[in-house]
Amino acid sequence: MTEDILKISDLSTRFFTSEGQVNAVERISLNVGEGEVFGIVGESGSGKSVTALSIVDLVESPGQITSGSIEYRNAELADALEADYPDAVDGEFVDVLSVPESVRRSLRGPSFSMIFQDPESSFNPSVTVGEQIAEAVEVQRRARADPRSTRARTQGVEYSLSGYLTSALLPSKRFVTTESKERAIELLEMVGIPDPVKRAEEYPHQYSGGMLQRAMIAQALAGEPDVLIADEPTTALDVTIQAQVLDILSELQREVGMTILLITHDLGVVARMCDRVGVMYAGEIVEQGTLADIFEENVHPYTAGLLGSVPVLDDVGGRLRPIEGNVPSLLDSEMGGGCYFADRCPKAMEECLRKPRTFDGPGSDDHVSMCYLADHPYEEGEALSDEHFESTGGDDR
Amino acid sequence: MTDPLLEVRNLRKYFFERDSFLDRLLGDDPVAVKAVDGLNFEIERGETLGLVGESGCGKSTAGETVLRLQEATEGKVYFDGSNVYEMDTTELQEFRRRAAIVFQDPFSSLDPRMTIGETVRQPLDVHDWPPGDDHDRSKRERRTERVRDLLNRVGLSGDQFDRYPHEFSGGQRQRIGIARALALNPDFVVLDEPTSALDVSVQAQILNLLDDLQSEFGLTYLLVSHDLSVIRHICDRVAVMYLGEIVEVGPSRSLFSDPQHPYTKALLESVPRVDVGERERDVDTLSGEVPSPRNPPTGCRFRTRCPSVIPPEDVDIEQDEFRTVQTVRDRIRNRDVDLSGTKEFLETDETDDLADRIVDTMLDLEEAALSEPHRSRVREALSVALEDEWEEAEKSLAAYESVCEDVTPALQERQDHRAACHLLDQPAGVEDTVTDSGFTPRQGDD
């Protein structure tokens, strides 16, 4: 077991919308070891993307991180911050939620970097791919040279008409330098873009989806991050291209020793990539453990349901075992105090009306599950009938 | 001999770009995007045929063209014996009653201003259902009752008749789409990626529902999907498409357990398995991307990505080396060697030295070594190309011409299914019977 690089405890992120408070992430705790691939798997609306955004501090209003801590191990950073923010530093760990925003911002790039789901909408269509990557390289380079200059971003000026004119007339004033462009080409080559010199000069629309996703990985690597957060990196891609992109990610992870937090809804991708997995449902991590714990020793009926829903390629037909019902609303007012899965759960018991704590699972030491079934087996006599749920959206099947 | 419900013969659907009046004035020739290029298949009654392939392979276009939602460029589709493209208005209306479609995106395929009851009732109104008179009740009452039955049948509640689409989740909306498709009691339903917008747990509900409805109403399905696991799960027979053509077709059991075409093999291999041992499984990923359907490769369309292109008999060369040579040849043929750019990049003017360095750079990119004498031949060709003698350059590598780029492979009978690949003829010792017609008559399929 490697040492942890990221320790998240009791993290909650809520959105304060006009319809009420939405508990997108609800007191989740997880540890990510250095150099491992940690997978967060769940269905849409389970809070997995918000978890990722919370780590890189990109949750936007009306969202807000309301409690918890995200501790990140970095001895240098801890030393540097010890004097100013003694509360935030614990040994080699720094709680990134208790340091000011400027420090958090400086972590984006060299510490955490993120790949988004939809590469088509993540690039600026009016700037060449090479330039956009070079820009990321340049921001990181300047930040390293002068840690106070992390705000020295282009701030949109570069892309205004006057910006274009200035850079055309006075090339020396351009934000991006020749060195950073060369580095951008190296990065493109690293992620397997053929003919990177030529491709760097092209615009995003000239790239295919798979190429653009690689370019985004290249951009994320510009700051040489310790932790790469990949939010559904292959969801928009075809299987053969998905296989290529996953290969690149595992290669990078092996060669650079990068830690990857992989967010996906695809259990196949989880199986291919991850060392450990957290299963999210309605904002909570309901079960967590090694890949084998989750796939073979799972105790939470949601985990089992998710696995049972997947049509298996090597297995001859037969009926799927879907989870009945739909993902619940995350509005605080509609969320009741029990286990959130109870109304869809085939093994719900009376005690499920009280929220279960986290129990140790039967698998490895890391295996934990938020389900009473981890504590004791199912007792038919205590089974919960539908009547308990009549008040909450009964027609929602 | 069986009597299929749907027979598709040599179906082509081209979309034309640069085809406006202005383009003609300017003298631009229209460019054909060959979305569907010569499909042949048939669907038996009560059967589910899966059409699988990557995005852009033409599978959705095929589904729509079969229903005449798009006019075909060429070809025939026989539905229960009569050609869909030659039907007059009355026949077409009857065909529309018997053939329905469920669309991919449940968020954009329902009218947000119609209640779901109206949405499901619309086909009944259009086709003036029910036929004949029942003096006890008005048609309106009977239609409403039918809609309620349908909603109940697909797992919604009849009480939700007056609700609007935005009040439903993705899975529920897809159920509404299914209810609408079933309203007129069709025989044949095209399912165009019915579950790809849904979460797995909901997807499983919908797949089970489709399965139940098929056995209950004796439906025949054409399932269009990119998801091999879904196809595997519910299809009796599968057709694998690549760039507008079917490369392999057969009963799903034998196609999945014993794929014959290298593309099918690669596709199956690329799917990550939900299994603890998945990380150890070796996957040979396909290199490159799907070529453009505007200018598909000659011969076998898969040859630009194929891991087993057949070298000419008199050339002794390893497969990956051969691949490299093919890439160079393709680039020369498409005049796609950026010489001035490379010159600039390498900062040299000497043409002689340049060819060598370009070869090095290219080989570097392909991550393949090229042994002699192949290396010097490639080098030779490139230096000729450098002097703008493209045709010369092409000729100098003509010795590497593969059967895969010359001849379009036909679907060959193999095991109990058919695949279109030149490799298949050889192991069986079959003489080169490949023709350009692209189709061999069906022989006791299944």
PDB file of N, CA and C in Angstrom, chain B residues 32 64 95 125 300 356 372 419:
ATOM      1  N   ALA B  32     -19.927  13.583 -52.736  1.00  0.00           N
ATOM      2  CA  ALA B  32     -20.843  12.615 -52.146  1.00  0.00           C
ATOM      3  C   ALA B  32     -20.286  12.109 -50.825  1.00  0.00           C
ATOM      4  N   GLU B  64     -33.011   4.769 -40.847  1.00  0.00           N
ATOM      5  CA  GLU B  64     -34.006   5.730 -41.325  1.00  0.00           C
ATOM      6  C   GLU B  64     -34.357   5.500 -42.792  1.00  0.00           C
ATOM      7  N   PHE B  95     -47.894   1.066 -44.792  1.00  0.00           N
ATOM      8  CA  PHE B  95     -46.539   0.734 -44.353  1.00  0.00           C
ATOM      9  C   PHE B  95     -46.180   1.497 -43.083  1.00  0.00           C
ATOM     10  N   ASP B 125     -54.657   9.349 -34.227  1.00  0.00           N
ATOM     11  CA  ASP B 125     -55.402  10.402 -34.926  1.00  0.00           C
ATOM     12  C   ASP B 125     -55.046  10.413 -36.407  1.00  0.00           C
ATOM     13  N   CYS B 300     -10.928  -2.848 -49.742  1.00  0.00           N
ATOM     14  CA  CYS B 300     -11.490  -3.057 -48.416  1.00  0.00           C
ATOM     15  C   CYS B 300     -11.353  -1.761 -47.630  1.00  0.00           C
ATOM     16  N   ASP B 356      15.800  11.181 -46.537  1.00  0.00           N
ATOM     17  CA  ASP B 356      16.218  10.313 -45.447  1.00  0.00           C
ATOM     18  C   ASP B 356      15.596  10.753 -44.120  1.00  0.00           C
ATOM     19  N   GLU B 372      15.746  -3.313 -44.570  1.00  0.00           N
ATOM     20  CA  GLU B 372      16.078  -3.288 -45.999  1.00  0.00           C
ATOM     21  C   GLU B 372      15.478  -4.538 -46.654  1.00  0.00           C
ATOM     22  N   ALA B 419     -18.677 -12.957 -43.792  1.00  0.00           N
ATOM     23  CA  ALA B 419     -17.804 -11.828 -43.523  1.00  0.00           C
ATOM     24  C   ALA B 419     -17.145 -11.399 -44.818  1.00  0.00           C
TER      25      ALA B 419
END
